[in-house]
Coordinates of C-alpha atoms (C1' of nucleotides) in Angstrom, one line a residue:
Chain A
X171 CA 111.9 123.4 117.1
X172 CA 109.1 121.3 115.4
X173 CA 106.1 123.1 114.9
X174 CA 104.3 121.0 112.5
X175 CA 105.8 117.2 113.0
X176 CA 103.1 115.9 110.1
X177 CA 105.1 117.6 107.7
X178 CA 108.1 115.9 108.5
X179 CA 106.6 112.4 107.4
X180 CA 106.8 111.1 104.3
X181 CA 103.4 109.9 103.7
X182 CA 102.6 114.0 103.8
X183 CA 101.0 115.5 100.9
X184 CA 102.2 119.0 100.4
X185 CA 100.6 121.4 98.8
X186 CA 103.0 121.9 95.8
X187 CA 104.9 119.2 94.1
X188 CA 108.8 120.2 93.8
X189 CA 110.7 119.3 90.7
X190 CA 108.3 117.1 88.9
X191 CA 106.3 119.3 86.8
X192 CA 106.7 117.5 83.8
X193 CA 105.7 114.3 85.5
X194 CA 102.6 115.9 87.0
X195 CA 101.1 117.9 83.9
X196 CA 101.5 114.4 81.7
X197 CA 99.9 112.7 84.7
X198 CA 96.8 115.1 85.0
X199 CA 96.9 115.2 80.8
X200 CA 96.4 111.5 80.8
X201 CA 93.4 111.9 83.6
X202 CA 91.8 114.9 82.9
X203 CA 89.3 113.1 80.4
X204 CA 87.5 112.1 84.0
X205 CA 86.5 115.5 84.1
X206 CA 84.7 116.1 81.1
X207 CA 83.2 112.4 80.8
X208 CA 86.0 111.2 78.2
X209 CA 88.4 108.5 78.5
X210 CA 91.6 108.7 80.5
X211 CA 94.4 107.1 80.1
X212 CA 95.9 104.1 82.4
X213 CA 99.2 105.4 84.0
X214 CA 102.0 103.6 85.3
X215 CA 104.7 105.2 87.4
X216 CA 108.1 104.0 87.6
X217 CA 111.6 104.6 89.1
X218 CA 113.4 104.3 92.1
X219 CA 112.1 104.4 95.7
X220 CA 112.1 108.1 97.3
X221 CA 111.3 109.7 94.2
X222 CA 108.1 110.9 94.5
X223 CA 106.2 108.4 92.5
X224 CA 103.1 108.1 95.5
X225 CA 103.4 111.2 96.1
X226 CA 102.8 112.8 92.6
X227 CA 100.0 110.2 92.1
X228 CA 98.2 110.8 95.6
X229 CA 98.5 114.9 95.0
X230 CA 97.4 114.2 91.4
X231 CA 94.4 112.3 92.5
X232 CA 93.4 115.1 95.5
X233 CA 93.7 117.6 92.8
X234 CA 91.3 115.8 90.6
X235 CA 89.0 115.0 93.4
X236 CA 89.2 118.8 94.6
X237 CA 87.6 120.2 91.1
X238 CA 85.2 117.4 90.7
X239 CA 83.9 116.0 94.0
X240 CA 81.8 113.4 91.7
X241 CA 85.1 111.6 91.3
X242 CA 85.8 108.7 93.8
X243 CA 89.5 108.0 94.1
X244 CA 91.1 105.3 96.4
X245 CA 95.0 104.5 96.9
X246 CA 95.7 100.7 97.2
X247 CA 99.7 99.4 98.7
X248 CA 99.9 96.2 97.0
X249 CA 102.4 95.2 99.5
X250 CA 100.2 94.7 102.1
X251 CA 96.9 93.8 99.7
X252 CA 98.4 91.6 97.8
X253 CA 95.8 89.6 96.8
X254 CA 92.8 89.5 94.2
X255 CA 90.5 89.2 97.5
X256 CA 92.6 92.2 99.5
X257 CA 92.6 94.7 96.6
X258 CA 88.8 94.3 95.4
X259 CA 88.3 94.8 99.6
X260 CA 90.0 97.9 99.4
X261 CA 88.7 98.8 96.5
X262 CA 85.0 98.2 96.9
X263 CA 85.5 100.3 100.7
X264 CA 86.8 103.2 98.9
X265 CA 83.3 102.9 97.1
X266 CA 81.8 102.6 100.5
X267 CA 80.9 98.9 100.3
X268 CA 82.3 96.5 103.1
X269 CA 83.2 93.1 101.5
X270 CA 84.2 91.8 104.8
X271 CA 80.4 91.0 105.6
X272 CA 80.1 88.7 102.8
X273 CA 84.0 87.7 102.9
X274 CA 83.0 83.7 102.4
X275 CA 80.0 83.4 100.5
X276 CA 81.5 85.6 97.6
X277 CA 83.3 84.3 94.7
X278 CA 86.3 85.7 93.3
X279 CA 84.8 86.3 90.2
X280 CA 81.9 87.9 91.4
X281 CA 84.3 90.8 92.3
X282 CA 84.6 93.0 89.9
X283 CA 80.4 92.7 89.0
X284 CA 80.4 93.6 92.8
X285 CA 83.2 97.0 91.7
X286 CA 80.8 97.7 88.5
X287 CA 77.4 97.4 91.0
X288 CA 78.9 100.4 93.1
X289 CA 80.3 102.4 90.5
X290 CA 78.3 105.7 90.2
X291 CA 80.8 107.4 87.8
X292 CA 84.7 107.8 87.2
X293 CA 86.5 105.8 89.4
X294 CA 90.4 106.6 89.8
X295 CA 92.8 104.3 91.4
X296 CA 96.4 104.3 92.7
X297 CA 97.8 100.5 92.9
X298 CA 101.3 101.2 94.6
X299 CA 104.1 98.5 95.0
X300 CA 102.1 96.6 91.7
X301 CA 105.0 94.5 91.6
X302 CA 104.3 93.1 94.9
X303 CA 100.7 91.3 93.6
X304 CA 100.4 87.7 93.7
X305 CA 97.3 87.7 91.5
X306 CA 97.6 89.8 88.6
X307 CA 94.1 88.7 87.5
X308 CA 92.7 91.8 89.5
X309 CA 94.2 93.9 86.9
X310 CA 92.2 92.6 84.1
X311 CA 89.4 92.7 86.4
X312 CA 90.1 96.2 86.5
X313 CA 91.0 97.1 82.8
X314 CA 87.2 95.1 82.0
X315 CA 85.7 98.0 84.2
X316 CA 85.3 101.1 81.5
X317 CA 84.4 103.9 84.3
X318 CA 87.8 102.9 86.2
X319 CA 91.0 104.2 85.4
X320 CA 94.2 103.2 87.3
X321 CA 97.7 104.4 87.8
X322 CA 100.1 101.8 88.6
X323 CA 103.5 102.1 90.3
X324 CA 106.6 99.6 90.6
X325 CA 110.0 100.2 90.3
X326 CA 110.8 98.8 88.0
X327 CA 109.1 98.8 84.5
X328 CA 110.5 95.7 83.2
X329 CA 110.0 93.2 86.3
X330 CA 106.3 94.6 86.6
X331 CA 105.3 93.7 83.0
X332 CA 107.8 89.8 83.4
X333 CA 105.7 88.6 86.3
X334 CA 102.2 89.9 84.7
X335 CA 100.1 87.7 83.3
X336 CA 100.3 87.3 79.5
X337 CA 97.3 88.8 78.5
X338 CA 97.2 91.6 81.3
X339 CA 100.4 92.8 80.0
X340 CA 99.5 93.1 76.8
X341 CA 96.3 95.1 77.9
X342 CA 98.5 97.7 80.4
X343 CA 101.1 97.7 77.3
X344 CA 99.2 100.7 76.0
X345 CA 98.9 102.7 79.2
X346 CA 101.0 106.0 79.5
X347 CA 104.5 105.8 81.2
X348 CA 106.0 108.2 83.6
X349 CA 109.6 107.4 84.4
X350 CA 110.3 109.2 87.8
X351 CA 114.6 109.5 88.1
X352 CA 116.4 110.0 91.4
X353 CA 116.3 113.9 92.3
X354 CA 119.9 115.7 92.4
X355 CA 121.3 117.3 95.3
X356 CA 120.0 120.6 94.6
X357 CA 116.5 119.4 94.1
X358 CA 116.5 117.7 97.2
X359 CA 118.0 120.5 99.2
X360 CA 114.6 122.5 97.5
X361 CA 112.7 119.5 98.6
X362 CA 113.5 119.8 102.1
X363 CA 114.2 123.7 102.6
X364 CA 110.0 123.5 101.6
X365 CA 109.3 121.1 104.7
X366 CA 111.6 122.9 106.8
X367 CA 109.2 125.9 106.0
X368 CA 106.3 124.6 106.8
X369 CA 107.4 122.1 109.9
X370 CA 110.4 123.4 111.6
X371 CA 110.9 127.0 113.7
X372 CA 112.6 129.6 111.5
X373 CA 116.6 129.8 111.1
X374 CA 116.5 125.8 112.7
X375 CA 118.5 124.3 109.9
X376 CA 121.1 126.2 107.8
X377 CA 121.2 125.3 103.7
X378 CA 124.9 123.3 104.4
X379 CA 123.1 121.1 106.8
X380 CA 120.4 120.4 104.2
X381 CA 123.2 119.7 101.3
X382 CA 124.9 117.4 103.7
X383 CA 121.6 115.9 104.1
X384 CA 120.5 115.7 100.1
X385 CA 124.1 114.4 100.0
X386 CA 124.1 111.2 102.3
X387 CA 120.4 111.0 101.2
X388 CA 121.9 110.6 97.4
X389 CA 118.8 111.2 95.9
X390 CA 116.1 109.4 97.9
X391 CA 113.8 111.6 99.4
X392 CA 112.0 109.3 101.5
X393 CA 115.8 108.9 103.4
X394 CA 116.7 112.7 103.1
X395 CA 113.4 113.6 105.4
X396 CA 114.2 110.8 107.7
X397 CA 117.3 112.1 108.6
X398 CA 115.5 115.5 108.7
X399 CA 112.9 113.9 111.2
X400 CA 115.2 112.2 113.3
X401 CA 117.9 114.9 113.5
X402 CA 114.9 117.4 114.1
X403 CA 114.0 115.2 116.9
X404 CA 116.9 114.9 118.7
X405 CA 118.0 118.6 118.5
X406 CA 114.5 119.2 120.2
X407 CA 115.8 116.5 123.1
X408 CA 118.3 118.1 123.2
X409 CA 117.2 122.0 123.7
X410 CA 119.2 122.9 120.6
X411 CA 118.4 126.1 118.9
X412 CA 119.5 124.7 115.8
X413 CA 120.2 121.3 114.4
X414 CA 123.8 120.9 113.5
X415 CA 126.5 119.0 110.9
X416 CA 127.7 117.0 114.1
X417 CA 123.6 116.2 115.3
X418 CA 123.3 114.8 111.2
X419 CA 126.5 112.6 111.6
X420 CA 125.2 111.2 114.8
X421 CA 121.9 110.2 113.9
X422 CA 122.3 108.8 110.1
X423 CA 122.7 105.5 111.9
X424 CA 119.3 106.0 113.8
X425 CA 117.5 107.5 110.7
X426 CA 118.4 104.2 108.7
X427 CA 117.4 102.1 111.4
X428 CA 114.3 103.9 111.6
X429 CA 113.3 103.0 108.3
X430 CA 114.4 99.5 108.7
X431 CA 112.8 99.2 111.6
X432 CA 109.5 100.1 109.8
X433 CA 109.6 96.9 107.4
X434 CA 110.3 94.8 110.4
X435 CA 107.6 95.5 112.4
X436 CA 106.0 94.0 109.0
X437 CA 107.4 90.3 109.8
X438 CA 105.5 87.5 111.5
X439 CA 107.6 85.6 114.8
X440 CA 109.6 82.8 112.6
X441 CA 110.9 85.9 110.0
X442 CA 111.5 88.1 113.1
X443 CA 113.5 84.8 114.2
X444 CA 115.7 84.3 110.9
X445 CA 116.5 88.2 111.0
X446 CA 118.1 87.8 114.3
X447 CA 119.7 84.9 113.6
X448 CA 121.4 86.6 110.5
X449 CA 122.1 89.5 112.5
X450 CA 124.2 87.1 115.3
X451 CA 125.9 85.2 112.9
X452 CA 126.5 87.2 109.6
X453 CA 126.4 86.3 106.1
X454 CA 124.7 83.2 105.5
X455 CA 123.8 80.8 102.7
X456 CA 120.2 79.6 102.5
X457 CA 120.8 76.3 103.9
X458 CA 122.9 77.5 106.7
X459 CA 120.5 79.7 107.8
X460 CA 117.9 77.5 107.2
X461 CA 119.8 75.0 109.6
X462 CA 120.3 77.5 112.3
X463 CA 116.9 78.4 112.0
X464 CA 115.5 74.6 113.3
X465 CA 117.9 74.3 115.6
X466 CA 116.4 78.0 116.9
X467 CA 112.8 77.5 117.3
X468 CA 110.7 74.6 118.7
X469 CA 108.3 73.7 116.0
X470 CA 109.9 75.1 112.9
X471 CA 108.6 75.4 109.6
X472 CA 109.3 73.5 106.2
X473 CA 112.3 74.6 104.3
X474 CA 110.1 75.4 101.7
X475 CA 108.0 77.8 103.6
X476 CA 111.3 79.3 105.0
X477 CA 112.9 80.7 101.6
X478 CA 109.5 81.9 101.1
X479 CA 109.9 83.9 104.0
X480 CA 113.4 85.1 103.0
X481 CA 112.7 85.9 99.9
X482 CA 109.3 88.3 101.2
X483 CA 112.0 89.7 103.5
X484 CA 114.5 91.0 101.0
X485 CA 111.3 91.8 99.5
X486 CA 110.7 94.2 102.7
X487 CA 114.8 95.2 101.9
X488 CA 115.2 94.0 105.5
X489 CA 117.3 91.3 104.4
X490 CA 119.9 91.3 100.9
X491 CA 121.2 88.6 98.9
X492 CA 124.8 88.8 97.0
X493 CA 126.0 85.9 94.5
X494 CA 124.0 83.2 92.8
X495 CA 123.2 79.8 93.2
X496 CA 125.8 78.3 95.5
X497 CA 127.5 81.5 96.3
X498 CA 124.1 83.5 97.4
X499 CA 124.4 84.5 100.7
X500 CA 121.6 86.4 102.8
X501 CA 123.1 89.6 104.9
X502 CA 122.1 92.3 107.0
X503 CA 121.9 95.5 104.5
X504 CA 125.1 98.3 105.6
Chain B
dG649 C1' 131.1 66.8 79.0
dG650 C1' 128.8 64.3 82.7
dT651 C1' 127.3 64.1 87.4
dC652 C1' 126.2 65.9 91.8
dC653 C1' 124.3 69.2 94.8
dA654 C1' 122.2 73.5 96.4
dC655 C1' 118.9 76.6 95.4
dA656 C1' 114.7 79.0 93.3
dG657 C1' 110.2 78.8 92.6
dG658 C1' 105.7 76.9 90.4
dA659 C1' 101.8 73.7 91.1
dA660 C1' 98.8 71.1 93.6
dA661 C1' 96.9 69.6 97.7
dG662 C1' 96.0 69.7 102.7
dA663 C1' 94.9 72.2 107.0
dT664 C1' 92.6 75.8 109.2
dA665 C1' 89.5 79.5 110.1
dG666 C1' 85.3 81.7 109.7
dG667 C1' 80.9 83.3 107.7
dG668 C1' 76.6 81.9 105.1
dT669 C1' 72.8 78.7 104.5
dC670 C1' 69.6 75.3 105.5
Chain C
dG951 C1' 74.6 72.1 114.4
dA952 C1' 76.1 70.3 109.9
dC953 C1' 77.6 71.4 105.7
dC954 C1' 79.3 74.4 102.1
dC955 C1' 82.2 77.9 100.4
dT956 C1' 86.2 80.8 100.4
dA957 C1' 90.8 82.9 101.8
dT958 C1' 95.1 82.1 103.6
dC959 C1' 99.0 79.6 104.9
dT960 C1' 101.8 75.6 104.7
dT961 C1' 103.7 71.4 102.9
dT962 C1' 105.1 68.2 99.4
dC963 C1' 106.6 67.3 95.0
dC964 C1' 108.7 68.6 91.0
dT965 C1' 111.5 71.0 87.4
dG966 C1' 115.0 74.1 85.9
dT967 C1' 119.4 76.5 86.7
dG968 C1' 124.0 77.0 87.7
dG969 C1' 128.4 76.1 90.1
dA970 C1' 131.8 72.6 91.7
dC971 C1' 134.1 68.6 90.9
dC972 C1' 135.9 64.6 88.3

DNA sequence: GGTCCACAGGAAAGATAGGGTC
DNA sequence: GACCCTATCTTTCCTGTGGACC
C-alpha cells in the first residue's frame, strides 16, 4: 500500500504548497530583494502548530535557493539550539565552518564577526520554535549582520516579542508578519488527498476516510498525516487493500501516542522519571510530584532544578498544567 | 486587610567537562 | 601537565504573585 513512505512524514517538502498562497507570495515578496542584490525583509511566521508555518518557510527557502544557487540558506529548531553558542554552531555549519573545533577558546561575542568572516553573499535563515531561545542576544547578533536575513517562527506573536529582549524587540518590530490560521476540513482533506497521490497505491483511501481524518485532525496537519501514516501502516500489516473508517478509529490512539512519543524520547532519565510518575498516579500539584519524585529515585535533584524540568516538559506538550498558583496541577494530556 | 504558604522564575555562583595555550 | 577559557547544568537565594484562612 505505501509506495513512497517519505511522503507520509511531516518534515516532507512537497513540491507544491496547498492552501497558503497568499502566505507564500508575501513570503517570497519580502525575500525576493536577495535575488537582485536589494534588501529583504525579516519575516516572522506565526500561528498554531500543524499549520504549515516550516513548511512554507523551508519550500520558500528551496525555491529561493533553486533560482539562485549563490544563496546560502540554513534552517535552525530553536528547541533543540537553544542557545547563543548552539545557534551560531548551526549557523556558521550551514556556511561550512565547524565551530566545534574552536568550541572553548571562542568568545561569545566573537560570534557573529566569526558569521560576517564566512559570509560570501545573502544569507537566508529559518529560526523555528524562536520562542523556545534562552538567549535572545543571537538575534541582535543577527539583525547587526546586513547580508543576513531571517524568518522567524513561534506560535505565538505576542509571547515571542514579551520574552525578547528590549532592544531586540524593538529591532524585529519592523519585520513583516505572516499569520498562518488552522486549515478547514476541506483544506486538509486537499492536503492529504496530495500525499495520498504521491505516497500511497491508487484507490487506498476513499475521500470519507480522509474527511474523518481532517475531522479528528481539526485542523492540524502535522496530526491529520499521522493518522494517515499510522493507519497506512497498519492496513499494510494487515494485507488490507484499503485503509478503512474502522482501521482510523482504532489507531487515533496510536497516532497520538506516536507523536507524544516523539517529544519524549527528547527527555533526560530524571524527566523520563516525573513522566511516569504522573502517569501512575494522576493529576498532581508541583509539590506532590516533586515529593513523589525523591522518594523515586536515589540521588534526586533540587526542587528547583525539578520545576525547571516540568516546565521544559509542558514545553515538549508532554506534560499540561490546569489552574494557578495553588490549584495548578500537572497531568498527562487526553 | 493581614498573614501564611505554595509556586514561578530570575540572578548569581558553583561544579564539571573539555579544548587551547604555554 | 598546569592553567585558562568557555558552555552547560545545577543549586541556592531571593522576590513577586495569588489563593486560603483568620
Amino acid at each position: 500500500m505505501i509506495e513512497d513512505a517519505r511522503v507520509l512524514n511531516e518534515k516532507f517538502i512537497p513540491q507544491e504548497i496547498e492552501h497558503r498562497n497568499d502566505e507564500l507570495n508575501r513570503l517570497s515578496r519580502a525575500l525576493a530583494p536577495c535575488l537582485s542584490g536589494g534588501d529583504p525583509e525579516n519575516t516572522v511566521l506565526y500561528g498554531p502548530s500543524g499549520t504549515g508555518k516550516t513548511c512554507l518557510a523551508r519550500y520558500t527557502l528551496d525555491q529561493l535557493h533553486e533560482q539562485s544557487p549563490d544563496i546560502d540558506t540554513q534552517y535552525v529548531n530553536c528547541w533543540q539550539n537553544y542557545s547563543r553558542y548552539r545557534v551560531s554552531k548551526e549557523l556558521l555549519a550551514g556556511l561550512g565552518v565547524d565551530l566545534t573545533v574552536n568550541r572553548h577558546s571562542t568568545a561569545k561575542d566573537e560570534y557573529p564577526h566569526l558569521i560576517e568572516e564566512a559570509l560570501d553573499g545573502p544569507y537566508v535563515v529559518i529560526l523555528d520554535e524562536v520562542d523556545q531561545l534562552q538567549e535572545s542576544e543571537v538575534l541582535y547578533d543577527l539583525h547587526r549582520l546586513s547580508q543576513v536575513t531571517i524568518i522567524l517562527i513561534a506560535n505565538r506573536e505576542t509571547e515571542l516579542f514579551y520574552n525578547l529582549d528590549e532592544r531586540v524587540a524593538s529591532r524585529l518590530k519592523g519585520a513583516a508578519r505572516l499569520e498562518m490560521n488552522k486549515y478547514t476540513v476541506d483544506e486538509l482533506v486537499e492536503i492529504l488527498q496530495a500525499r495520498v497521490r504521491w505516497g500511497l497505491a491508487p484507490d487506498s483511501i476513499g475521500p470519507e476516510q480522509l474527511r474523518l481524518i481532517s475531522d479528528i485532525a481539526a485542523g492540524d496537519a502535522r496530526v491529520g498525516l499521522s493518522i494517515l501514516r499510522t493507519a497506512a501502516k497498519y492496513a499494510e500489516s494487515d494485507g488490507l487493500d484499503t485503509i478503512t473508517e474502522s482501521v482510523i478509529e482504532q489507531i487515533v490512539p496510536d497516532a497520538r501516542e506516536e507523536l507524544r512519543k516523539k517529544n519524549i524520547e527528547k527527555l533526560n532519565g530524571h524527566q523520563v522519571t516525573l513522566f511516569e510518575l504522573l502517569k501512575e498516579h494522576g493529576p498532581a500539584s508541583p509539590g506532590d510530584l516533586i515529593d513523589l519524585y525523591e522518594e523515586a529515585v536515589d540521588d534526586p535533584m533540587s526542587g528547583r532544578t525539578v520545576r525547571n524540568y516540568l516546565s521544559k516538559m509542558e514545553q515538549y506538550r508532554v506534560i499540561e498544567s490546569v489552574g494557578r498558583s495553588r490549584a495548578k496541577r500537572y497531568q498527562i494530556p487526553t
